[in-house]
mmCIF file of C-alpha atoms and ligand atoms in Angstrom:
data_model
loop_
_atom_site.group_PDB
_atom_site.id
_atom_site.type_symbol
_atom_site.label_atom_id
_atom_site.label_comp_id
_atom_site.label_asym_id
_atom_site.label_seq_id
_atom_site.Cartn_x
_atom_site.Cartn_y
_atom_site.Cartn_z
ATOM 1 C CA MET A 1 120.753 111.445 125.302
ATOM 2 C CA SER A 2 118.054 109.604 127.171
ATOM 3 C CA ILE A 3 114.448 110.560 126.539
ATOM 4 C CA LEU A 4 111.909 109.006 128.904
ATOM 5 C CA HIS A 5 108.841 107.258 127.627
ATOM 6 C CA VAL A 6 109.422 107.270 123.907
ATOM 7 C CA LEU A 7 108.641 104.138 121.960
ATOM 8 C CA ALA A 8 109.905 104.327 118.365
ATOM 9 C CA ILE A 9 108.276 102.194 115.680
ATOM 10 C CA ASP A 10 110.004 102.342 112.295
ATOM 11 C CA GLY A 11 109.560 100.361 109.126
ATOM 12 C CA PRO A 12 108.853 100.466 105.402
ATOM 13 C CA VAL A 13 105.555 101.240 103.692
ATOM 14 C CA ALA A 14 102.712 98.817 104.543
ATOM 15 C CA SER A 15 104.662 97.212 107.382
ATOM 16 C CA GLY A 16 101.662 97.891 109.609
ATOM 17 C CA LYS A 17 103.517 100.426 111.734
ATOM 18 C CA GLY A 18 100.767 103.064 111.553
ATOM 19 C CA THR A 19 98.025 100.768 112.845
ATOM 20 C CA VAL A 20 100.298 99.153 115.423
ATOM 21 C CA ALA A 21 101.610 102.529 116.666
ATOM 22 C CA ARG A 22 98.047 103.822 117.078
ATOM 23 C CA ALA A 23 96.961 100.700 118.993
ATOM 24 C CA VAL A 24 100.067 100.740 121.213
ATOM 25 C CA ALA A 25 99.639 104.480 121.971
ATOM 26 C CA SER A 26 96.007 103.923 122.861
ATOM 27 C CA ALA A 27 96.813 100.928 125.123
ATOM 28 C CA LEU A 28 99.519 102.880 126.966
ATOM 29 C CA GLY A 29 97.645 106.201 127.053
ATOM 30 C CA PHE A 30 100.552 107.853 125.177
ATOM 31 C CA HIS A 31 100.599 110.563 122.518
ATOM 32 C CA LEU A 32 101.072 109.487 118.905
ATOM 33 C CA LEU A 33 103.374 110.904 116.243
ATOM 34 C CA ASP A 34 102.666 109.834 112.656
ATOM 35 C CA SER A 35 105.803 111.395 111.174
ATOM 36 C CA GLY A 36 104.930 110.196 107.661
ATOM 37 C CA ALA A 37 101.835 112.434 107.806
ATOM 38 C CA ILE A 38 104.130 115.413 108.412
ATOM 39 C CA TYR A 39 106.237 114.599 105.320
ATOM 40 C CA ARG A 40 103.050 114.000 103.334
ATOM 41 C CA ALA A 41 101.529 117.289 104.531
ATOM 42 C CA PHE A 42 104.670 119.117 103.447
ATOM 43 C CA ALA A 43 104.550 117.456 100.013
ATOM 44 C CA LEU A 44 100.879 118.400 99.602
ATOM 45 C CA SER A 45 101.567 121.963 100.679
ATOM 46 C CA CYS A 46 104.363 122.203 98.065
ATOM 47 C CA LEU A 47 101.918 120.990 95.396
ATOM 48 C CA GLN A 48 99.231 123.436 96.521
ATOM 49 C CA LYS A 49 101.606 126.386 96.671
ATOM 50 C CA LYS A 50 103.477 125.326 93.512
ATOM 51 C CA THR A 51 106.705 125.579 95.514
ATOM 52 C CA ASN A 52 109.830 125.420 93.369
ATOM 53 C CA VAL A 53 111.330 122.360 95.060
ATOM 54 C CA SER A 54 114.610 122.746 93.158
ATOM 55 C CA GLU A 55 115.328 125.861 95.269
ATOM 56 C CA ILE A 56 116.834 123.694 97.970
ATOM 57 C CA ASN A 57 117.982 126.551 100.202
ATOM 58 C CA SER A 58 114.463 127.843 100.792
ATOM 59 C CA LEU A 59 113.027 124.394 101.593
ATOM 60 C CA SER A 60 114.140 124.419 105.218
ATOM 61 C CA ILE A 61 112.308 127.716 105.787
ATOM 62 C CA GLU A 62 109.264 126.422 103.885
ATOM 63 C CA ALA A 63 109.275 123.242 105.991
ATOM 64 C CA LYS A 64 109.526 125.156 109.272
ATOM 65 C CA ALA A 65 106.669 127.421 108.169
ATOM 66 C CA LEU A 66 104.399 124.533 107.122
ATOM 67 C CA SER A 67 100.829 125.228 108.242
ATOM 68 C CA LEU A 68 99.824 121.874 109.752
ATOM 69 C CA GLU A 69 97.489 120.896 112.573
ATOM 70 C CA PHE A 70 96.378 117.519 113.854
ATOM 71 C CA SER A 71 92.841 117.702 115.186
ATOM 72 C CA GLY A 72 91.781 114.288 116.457
ATOM 73 C CA GLU A 73 91.803 112.088 113.344
ATOM 74 C CA LEU A 74 91.932 115.093 111.019
ATOM 75 C CA VAL A 75 95.022 116.492 109.329
ATOM 76 C CA ILE A 76 94.643 120.185 108.467
ATOM 77 C CA VAL A 77 97.069 121.594 105.880
ATOM 78 C CA ASN A 78 97.012 125.314 105.006
ATOM 79 C CA GLY A 79 93.746 125.651 106.917
ATOM 80 C CA ALA A 80 91.818 122.919 105.038
ATOM 81 C CA ASP A 81 91.061 119.277 105.830
ATOM 82 C CA ALA A 82 93.648 117.198 103.926
ATOM 83 C CA THR A 83 93.158 113.902 105.807
ATOM 84 C CA ASN A 84 92.414 111.871 102.671
ATOM 85 C CA GLU A 85 94.423 113.882 100.178
ATOM 86 C CA ILE A 86 97.748 113.312 101.945
ATOM 87 C CA ARG A 87 97.209 109.518 101.629
ATOM 88 C CA THR A 88 97.254 109.424 97.815
ATOM 89 C CA GLU A 89 100.112 107.593 96.088
ATOM 90 C CA ALA A 90 101.140 110.791 94.251
ATOM 91 C CA VAL A 91 101.556 112.709 97.528
ATOM 92 C CA GLY A 92 103.379 109.719 99.121
ATOM 93 C CA MET A 93 105.810 109.546 96.216
ATOM 94 C CA LEU A 94 106.563 113.298 96.374
ATOM 95 C CA ALA A 95 106.929 113.026 100.168
ATOM 96 C CA SER A 96 109.476 110.263 99.620
ATOM 97 C CA GLN A 97 111.439 112.408 97.126
ATOM 98 C CA LEU A 98 111.352 115.525 99.318
ATOM 99 C CA SER A 99 112.285 113.550 102.417
ATOM 100 C CA ALA A 100 115.663 112.735 100.820
ATOM 101 C CA ILE A 101 116.590 116.446 100.934
ATOM 102 C CA PRO A 102 118.549 117.288 104.127
ATOM 103 C CA GLU A 103 117.045 120.816 104.300
ATOM 104 C CA VAL A 104 113.545 119.306 104.436
ATOM 105 C CA ARG A 105 114.471 116.850 107.188
ATOM 106 C CA THR A 106 116.134 119.590 109.245
ATOM 107 C CA GLY A 107 113.151 121.874 108.734
ATOM 108 C CA LEU A 108 110.720 119.232 110.045
ATOM 109 C CA LEU A 109 112.859 117.881 112.906
ATOM 110 C CA GLU A 110 111.829 120.099 115.833
ATOM 111 C CA ARG A 111 108.154 119.821 114.894
ATOM 112 C CA GLN A 112 108.480 116.046 115.378
ATOM 113 C CA ARG A 113 110.433 116.264 118.638
ATOM 114 C CA ALA A 114 107.796 118.609 120.064
ATOM 115 C CA PHE A 115 105.398 115.641 120.172
ATOM 116 C CA ALA A 116 107.353 114.103 123.063
ATOM 117 C CA ARG A 117 105.181 115.026 126.023
ATOM 118 C CA ALA A 118 104.142 113.338 129.253
ATOM 119 C CA PRO A 119 103.092 110.680 129.878
ATOM 120 C CA GLY A 120 104.865 109.376 126.752
ATOM 121 C CA LEU A 121 105.000 109.133 122.987
ATOM 122 C CA VAL A 122 104.709 106.398 120.404
ATOM 123 C CA ALA A 123 106.490 107.692 117.299
ATOM 124 C CA ASP A 124 106.041 106.023 113.932
ATOM 125 C CA GLY A 125 108.204 106.585 110.856
ATOM 126 C CA ARG A 126 111.482 105.717 109.165
ATOM 127 C CA ASP A 127 114.085 107.375 111.402
ATOM 128 C CA MET A 128 112.360 107.659 114.783
ATOM 129 C CA GLY A 129 114.913 105.370 116.474
ATOM 130 C CA THR A 130 117.967 106.519 114.498
ATOM 131 C CA VAL A 131 117.629 110.320 114.252
ATOM 132 C CA VAL A 132 114.547 111.899 115.818
ATOM 133 C CA PHE A 133 114.505 110.013 119.140
ATOM 134 C CA PRO A 134 117.867 108.211 119.432
ATOM 135 C CA GLY A 135 117.311 107.960 123.209
ATOM 136 C CA ALA A 136 113.964 106.161 122.902
ATOM 137 C CA GLN A 137 113.506 103.496 125.559
ATOM 138 C CA LEU A 138 112.279 100.948 123.057
ATOM 139 C CA LYS A 139 112.920 100.836 119.315
ATOM 140 C CA VAL A 140 111.017 98.434 117.142
ATOM 141 C CA PHE A 141 111.519 97.939 113.404
ATOM 142 C CA LEU A 142 108.604 96.260 111.659
ATOM 143 C CA THR A 143 109.147 94.609 108.319
ATOM 144 C CA ALA A 144 107.918 92.016 105.812
ATOM 145 C CA THR A 145 108.851 91.266 102.190
ATOM 146 C CA ALA A 146 107.735 93.685 99.458
ATOM 147 C CA GLU A 147 105.368 90.985 98.146
ATOM 148 C CA VAL A 148 103.612 90.550 101.506
ATOM 149 C CA ARG A 149 103.324 94.311 101.936
ATOM 150 C CA GLY A 150 102.130 94.631 98.338
ATOM 151 C CA VAL A 151 99.281 92.186 98.992
ATOM 152 C CA ARG A 152 98.296 94.164 102.110
ATOM 153 C CA ARG A 153 98.272 97.463 100.222
ATOM 154 C CA PHE A 154 96.410 95.853 97.300
ATOM 155 C CA ASN A 155 93.701 94.565 99.655
ATOM 156 C CA GLN A 156 93.407 97.983 101.309
ATOM 157 C CA LEU A 157 92.980 99.685 97.925
ATOM 158 C CA ALA A 158 90.463 97.051 96.795
ATOM 159 C CA LYS A 159 88.380 97.693 99.927
ATOM 160 C CA SER A 160 88.394 101.482 99.657
ATOM 161 C CA ALA A 161 85.363 102.615 97.660
ATOM 162 C CA ASN A 162 86.811 105.602 95.832
ATOM 163 C CA ALA A 163 90.077 104.160 94.508
ATOM 164 C CA THR A 164 90.668 102.266 91.283
ATOM 165 C CA THR A 165 92.845 99.317 92.227
ATOM 166 C CA PRO A 166 95.973 98.923 90.104
ATOM 167 C CA PRO A 167 97.189 95.369 89.345
ATOM 168 C CA LEU A 168 99.012 93.629 92.219
ATOM 169 C CA ALA A 169 102.312 93.589 90.273
ATOM 170 C CA GLN A 170 102.126 97.374 89.941
ATOM 171 C CA VAL A 171 101.410 97.829 93.660
ATOM 172 C CA VAL A 172 104.439 95.644 94.527
ATOM 173 C CA ALA A 173 106.601 97.599 92.053
ATOM 174 C CA GLN A 174 105.559 100.921 93.669
ATOM 175 C CA ILE A 175 106.407 99.552 97.095
ATOM 176 C CA ARG A 176 109.845 98.442 95.876
ATOM 177 C CA GLN A 177 110.439 101.846 94.304
ATOM 178 C CA ARG A 178 109.558 103.659 97.549
ATOM 179 C CA ASP A 179 111.686 101.202 99.591
ATOM 180 C CA ASP A 180 114.647 101.875 97.270
ATOM 181 C CA GLN A 181 114.204 105.648 97.551
ATOM 182 C CA ASP A 182 113.889 105.501 101.334
ATOM 183 C CA LYS A 183 116.819 103.077 101.830
ATOM 184 C CA SER A 184 119.301 104.633 99.424
ATOM 185 C CA ARG A 185 119.113 108.259 100.546
ATOM 186 C CA PRO A 186 122.318 109.423 102.200
ATOM 187 C CA ILE A 187 120.515 111.157 105.071
ATOM 188 C CA ALA A 188 118.374 109.241 107.612
ATOM 189 C CA PRO A 189 117.950 106.191 105.343
ATOM 190 C CA LEU A 190 115.318 103.614 106.199
ATOM 191 C CA GLN A 191 117.194 101.155 108.403
ATOM 192 C CA PRO A 192 116.821 99.699 111.887
ATOM 193 C CA ALA A 193 118.744 101.468 114.667
ATOM 194 C CA ASN A 194 121.571 99.308 116.060
ATOM 195 C CA ASP A 195 119.562 98.775 119.219
ATOM 196 C CA ALA A 196 116.204 98.196 117.503
ATOM 197 C CA ILE A 197 114.288 94.951 117.788
ATOM 198 C CA VAL A 198 113.378 93.799 114.283
ATOM 199 C CA ILE A 199 110.007 92.069 113.929
ATOM 200 C CA ASP A 200 109.151 90.374 110.627
ATOM 201 C CA ASN A 201 105.369 90.422 110.845
ATOM 202 C CA ALA A 202 104.561 88.638 107.562
ATOM 203 C CA LEU A 203 102.734 85.885 109.447
ATOM 204 C CA GLN A 204 101.287 88.034 112.225
ATOM 205 C CA SER A 205 97.977 89.865 112.401
ATOM 206 C CA LYS A 206 98.157 93.535 113.424
ATOM 207 C CA HIS A 207 96.690 92.476 116.746
ATOM 208 C CA GLU A 208 99.548 89.987 117.296
ATOM 209 C CA THR A 209 102.190 92.549 116.353
ATOM 210 C CA THR A 210 100.609 95.062 118.742
ATOM 211 C CA ALA A 211 100.636 92.479 121.539
ATOM 212 C CA ALA A 212 104.313 91.704 120.807
ATOM 213 C CA VAL A 213 105.289 95.401 120.997
ATOM 214 C CA LEU A 214 103.337 95.876 124.235
ATOM 215 C CA ALA A 215 105.079 92.827 125.705
ATOM 216 C CA LEU A 216 108.479 94.277 124.735
ATOM 217 C CA TRP A 217 107.510 97.594 126.332
ATOM 218 C CA ALA A 218 106.562 95.822 129.533
ATOM 219 C CA LEU A 219 109.952 94.077 129.524
ATOM 220 C CA ARG A 220 112.058 97.178 128.750
ATOM 221 C CA GLY A 221 114.912 97.888 131.103
ATOM 222 C CA ARG A 222 114.534 94.614 132.946
HETATM 223 O O1 C5P B 301 104.984 106.485 106.358
HETATM 224 P P1 C5P B 301 104.459 107.162 105.127
HETATM 225 O O2 C5P B 301 104.304 106.257 103.943
HETATM 226 O O3 C5P B 301 103.217 107.940 105.398
HETATM 227 O O4 C5P B 301 105.581 108.233 104.755
HETATM 228 C C1 C5P B 301 105.591 108.921 103.512
HETATM 229 C C2 C5P B 301 107.043 109.169 103.097
HETATM 230 O O5 C5P B 301 107.631 110.104 104.001
HETATM 231 C C3 C5P B 301 107.932 107.932 103.159
HETATM 232 O O6 C5P B 301 108.017 107.230 101.932
HETATM 233 C C4 C5P B 301 109.285 108.479 103.539
HETATM 234 O O7 C5P B 301 110.031 108.802 102.392
HETATM 235 C C5 C5P B 301 108.991 109.778 104.241
HETATM 236 N N1 C5P B 301 109.230 109.657 105.668
HETATM 237 C C6 C5P B 301 110.512 109.866 106.119
HETATM 238 N N2 C5P B 301 110.790 109.837 107.451
HETATM 239 C C7 C5P B 301 109.826 109.571 108.332
HETATM 240 C C8 C5P B 301 108.498 109.317 107.895
HETATM 241 C C9 C5P B 301 108.241 109.365 106.554
HETATM 242 O O8 C5P B 301 111.419 110.084 105.333
HETATM 243 N N3 C5P B 301 110.130 109.585 109.611
#
Protein backbone atom coordinates (compact mmCIF):
# COMPACT_ATOMS: atom_id res chain seq x y z
CA MET A 1 0.00 0.00 0.00
CA SER A 2 1.38 3.39 -0.85
CA ILE A 3 -0.26 6.45 0.67
CA LEU A 4 0.89 9.79 -0.73
CA HIS A 5 1.98 12.59 1.51
CA VAL A 6 1.91 10.96 4.90
CA LEU A 7 4.76 11.65 7.28
CA ALA A 8 4.65 9.37 10.34
CA ILE A 9 6.32 10.48 13.57
CA ASP A 10 6.35 7.84 16.30
CA GLY A 11 8.08 7.66 19.64
CA PRO A 12 7.68 7.22 23.39
CA VAL A 13 6.23 9.69 25.87
CA ALA A 14 8.11 13.02 26.09
CA SER A 15 10.17 12.29 22.98
CA GLY A 16 9.04 15.65 21.63
CA LYS A 17 7.00 14.10 18.84
CA GLY A 18 3.88 16.20 19.53
CA THR A 19 5.68 19.54 19.28
CA VAL A 20 7.80 18.42 16.34
CA ALA A 21 4.79 16.99 14.46
CA ARG A 22 2.87 20.25 14.94
CA ALA A 23 5.82 22.35 13.71
CA VAL A 24 6.46 20.07 10.72
CA ALA A 25 2.74 20.07 9.75
CA SER A 26 2.64 23.84 9.97
CA ALA A 27 5.83 24.24 7.87
CA LEU A 28 4.50 21.91 5.17
CA GLY A 29 0.90 23.15 5.29
CA PHE A 30 -0.26 19.58 6.11
CA HIS A 31 -3.03 18.31 8.38
CA LEU A 32 -2.04 16.99 11.80
CA LEU A 33 -3.12 13.81 13.57
CA ASP A 34 -2.36 13.60 17.29
CA SER A 35 -3.37 9.96 17.68
CA GLY A 36 -2.51 9.95 21.40
CA ALA A 37 -5.27 12.53 21.91
CA ILE A 38 -7.74 10.05 20.40
CA TYR A 39 -6.68 7.30 22.85
CA ARG A 40 -6.78 9.82 25.69
CA ALA A 41 -10.24 11.06 24.66
CA PHE A 42 -11.49 7.48 24.64
CA ALA A 43 -10.03 6.86 28.11
CA LEU A 44 -11.67 10.04 29.44
CA SER A 45 -14.99 9.12 27.88
CA CYS A 46 -14.81 5.68 29.57
CA LEU A 47 -14.20 7.40 32.92
CA GLN A 48 -17.05 9.85 32.37
CA LYS A 49 -19.49 7.17 31.28
CA LYS A 50 -18.24 4.66 33.87
CA THR A 51 -17.80 2.16 31.03
CA ASN A 52 -17.15 -1.38 32.22
CA VAL A 53 -13.79 -1.79 30.48
CA SER A 54 -13.64 -5.50 31.34
CA GLU A 55 -16.47 -6.07 28.83
CA ILE A 56 -13.94 -6.34 26.03
CA ASN A 57 -16.44 -7.25 23.31
CA SER A 58 -18.34 -3.98 23.60
CA LEU A 59 -15.19 -1.81 23.57
CA SER A 60 -14.84 -1.81 19.79
CA ILE A 61 -18.40 -0.47 19.45
CA GLU A 62 -17.78 2.06 22.24
CA ALA A 63 -14.57 3.20 20.53
CA LYS A 64 -16.26 3.60 17.14
CA ALA A 65 -19.06 5.59 18.78
CA LEU A 66 -16.70 7.90 20.69
CA SER A 67 -18.00 11.48 20.55
CA LEU A 68 -14.83 13.42 19.71
CA GLU A 69 -14.18 16.61 17.76
CA PHE A 70 -11.02 18.59 17.17
CA SER A 71 -11.81 22.28 16.87
CA GLY A 72 -8.60 24.22 16.28
CA GLU A 73 -6.57 23.66 19.46
CA LEU A 74 -9.60 22.36 21.36
CA VAL A 75 -10.47 18.72 21.97
CA ILE A 76 -14.20 18.21 22.55
CA VAL A 77 -15.24 14.93 24.21
CA ASN A 78 -18.94 14.11 24.70
CA GLY A 79 -19.80 17.69 23.76
CA ALA A 80 -17.56 19.41 26.35
CA ASP A 81 -14.09 20.96 26.16
CA ALA A 82 -11.65 18.32 27.45
CA THR A 83 -8.43 19.88 26.11
CA ASN A 84 -6.71 20.00 29.50
CA GLU A 85 -8.42 17.04 31.13
CA ILE A 86 -7.16 14.52 28.57
CA ARG A 87 -3.55 15.57 29.38
CA THR A 88 -3.61 14.43 33.02
CA GLU A 89 -1.36 11.54 34.05
CA ALA A 90 -4.38 9.50 35.21
CA VAL A 91 -6.04 9.75 31.78
CA GLY A 92 -2.70 8.99 30.04
CA MET A 93 -2.20 5.88 32.15
CA LEU A 94 -5.73 4.60 31.43
CA ALA A 95 -5.23 5.41 27.73
CA SER A 96 -2.07 3.31 27.80
CA GLN A 97 -3.92 0.37 29.43
CA LEU A 98 -6.90 0.58 27.06
CA SER A 99 -4.65 0.93 24.03
CA ALA A 100 -3.29 -2.58 24.69
CA ILE A 101 -6.75 -4.04 23.96
CA PRO A 102 -7.07 -5.09 20.29
CA GLU A 103 -10.80 -4.21 20.20
CA VAL A 104 -9.97 -0.62 21.20
CA ARG A 105 -7.27 -0.28 18.54
CA THR A 106 -9.56 -1.70 15.85
CA GLY A 107 -12.38 0.58 16.95
CA LEU A 108 -10.18 3.69 16.64
CA LEU A 109 -8.33 2.74 13.43
CA GLU A 110 -10.58 4.19 10.71
CA ARG A 111 -11.03 7.42 12.66
CA GLN A 112 -7.24 7.89 12.47
CA ARG A 113 -6.95 6.97 8.79
CA ALA A 114 -9.68 9.48 7.94
CA PHE A 115 -7.22 12.26 8.79
CA ALA A 116 -5.21 11.52 5.63
CA ARG A 117 -6.40 14.28 3.32
CA ALA A 118 -4.80 16.48 0.69
CA PRO A 119 -2.36 18.10 0.64
CA GLY A 120 -0.88 15.73 3.26
CA LEU A 121 -0.78 14.54 6.84
CA VAL A 122 1.74 14.52 9.65
CA ALA A 123 0.66 11.72 11.99
CA ASP A 124 2.07 11.43 15.50
CA GLY A 125 1.79 8.40 17.78
CA ARG A 126 3.18 4.97 18.56
CA ASP A 127 2.14 2.89 15.53
CA MET A 128 1.69 5.46 12.76
CA GLY A 129 4.48 3.93 10.65
CA THR A 130 3.84 0.28 11.57
CA VAL A 131 0.04 -0.10 11.54
CA VAL A 132 -2.02 3.00 10.75
CA PHE A 133 -0.03 4.32 7.77
CA PRO A 134 2.38 1.54 6.72
CA GLY A 135 2.68 3.21 3.30
CA ALA A 136 3.81 6.57 4.70
CA GLN A 137 6.46 8.22 2.54
CA LEU A 138 8.62 9.07 5.52
CA LYS A 139 8.68 7.39 8.93
CA VAL A 140 10.59 8.95 11.76
CA PHE A 141 11.01 7.47 15.24
CA LEU A 142 12.03 9.98 17.88
CA THR A 143 13.61 8.77 21.08
CA ALA A 144 15.82 9.63 24.07
CA THR A 145 16.57 7.81 27.34
CA ALA A 146 13.87 7.66 30.03
CA GLU A 147 16.02 9.96 32.20
CA VAL A 148 16.26 12.67 29.53
CA ARG A 149 12.53 12.44 28.84
CA GLY A 150 11.84 12.46 32.58
CA VAL A 151 13.73 15.74 32.98
CA ARG A 152 11.74 17.25 30.09
CA ARG A 153 8.42 16.17 31.59
CA PHE A 154 9.52 17.33 35.05
CA ASN A 155 10.38 20.79 33.68
CA GLN A 156 7.05 20.98 31.86
CA LEU A 157 5.15 20.11 35.05
CA ALA A 158 7.21 22.59 37.08
CA LYS A 159 6.33 25.36 34.61
CA SER A 160 2.60 24.63 34.50
CA ALA A 161 0.84 26.72 37.15
CA ASN A 162 -1.90 24.32 38.20
CA ALA A 163 0.07 21.10 38.69
CA THR A 164 1.89 19.91 41.79
CA THR A 165 5.24 18.63 40.56
CA PRO A 166 6.12 15.13 41.75
CA PRO A 167 9.80 14.36 42.48
CA LEU A 168 11.97 13.77 39.39
CA ALA A 169 12.54 10.10 40.33
CA GLN A 170 8.78 9.55 40.34
CA VAL A 171 8.36 11.23 36.94
CA VAL A 172 11.11 9.00 35.47
CA ALA A 173 9.49 5.91 37.05
CA GLN A 174 6.11 6.81 35.48
CA ILE A 175 7.76 7.24 32.10
CA ARG A 176 9.44 3.84 32.41
CA GLN A 177 6.14 2.25 33.42
CA ARG A 178 4.34 3.72 30.39
CA ASP A 179 7.23 2.73 28.08
CA ASP A 180 7.03 -0.85 29.40
CA GLN A 181 3.25 -0.98 28.90
CA ASP A 182 3.50 0.45 25.39
CA LYS A 183 6.45 -1.76 24.32
CA SER A 184 5.29 -5.06 25.78
CA ARG A 185 1.74 -5.16 24.41
CA PRO A 186 1.27 -7.89 21.83
CA ILE A 187 -0.64 -5.64 19.42
CA ALA A 188 0.95 -2.57 17.78
CA PRO A 189 3.76 -2.32 20.35
CA LEU A 190 5.84 0.84 20.52
CA GLN A 191 8.70 0.13 18.12
CA PRO A 192 10.21 1.74 15.04
CA ALA A 193 8.95 0.44 11.68
CA ASN A 194 11.66 -1.45 9.76
CA ASP A 195 11.95 1.45 7.36
CA ALA A 196 11.81 4.21 9.99
CA ILE A 197 14.65 6.64 10.57
CA VAL A 198 15.46 6.66 14.28
CA ILE A 199 16.51 10.02 15.73
CA ASP A 200 17.87 10.15 19.28
CA ASN A 201 17.12 13.76 20.13
CA ALA A 202 18.58 13.86 23.66
CA LEU A 203 21.02 16.59 22.63
CA GLN A 204 18.76 18.41 20.18
CA SER A 205 16.35 21.27 20.76
CA LYS A 206 12.83 20.79 19.38
CA HIS A 207 13.74 23.32 16.72
CA GLU A 208 16.74 21.20 15.63
CA THR A 209 14.68 18.01 15.55
CA THR A 210 12.02 19.78 13.47
CA ALA A 211 14.68 21.00 11.04
CA ALA A 212 16.10 17.46 10.78
CA VAL A 213 12.66 15.98 9.97
CA LEU A 214 11.97 18.68 7.38
CA ALA A 215 15.35 17.98 5.78
CA LEU A 216 14.53 14.25 5.62
CA TRP A 217 11.16 15.08 4.05
CA ALA A 218 12.86 17.20 1.42
CA LEU A 219 15.21 14.30 0.65
CA ARG A 220 12.52 11.57 0.50
CA GLY A 221 12.46 9.46 -2.61
CA ARG A 222 15.69 10.90 -3.95
O1 LIG B 1 1.09 10.14 22.98
P1 LIG B 1 0.27 10.16 24.24
O2 LIG B 1 1.08 10.11 25.50
O3 LIG B 1 -0.71 11.28 24.25
O4 LIG B 1 -0.58 8.81 24.18
C1 LIG B 1 -1.31 8.33 25.30
C2 LIG B 1 -1.30 6.80 25.27
O5 LIG B 1 -2.07 6.35 24.15
C3 LIG B 1 0.08 6.18 25.07
O6 LIG B 1 0.73 5.86 26.29
C4 LIG B 1 -0.18 4.93 24.28
O7 LIG B 1 -0.41 3.84 25.14
C5 LIG B 1 -1.48 5.20 23.57
N1 LIG B 1 -1.26 5.41 22.15
C6 LIG B 1 -1.20 4.30 21.34
N2 LIG B 1 -1.06 4.43 19.99
C7 LIG B 1 -0.95 5.64 19.45
C8 LIG B 1 -0.96 6.81 20.26
C9 LIG B 1 -1.12 6.65 21.61
O8 LIG B 1 -1.28 3.18 21.82
N3 LIG B 1 -0.85 5.73 18.14
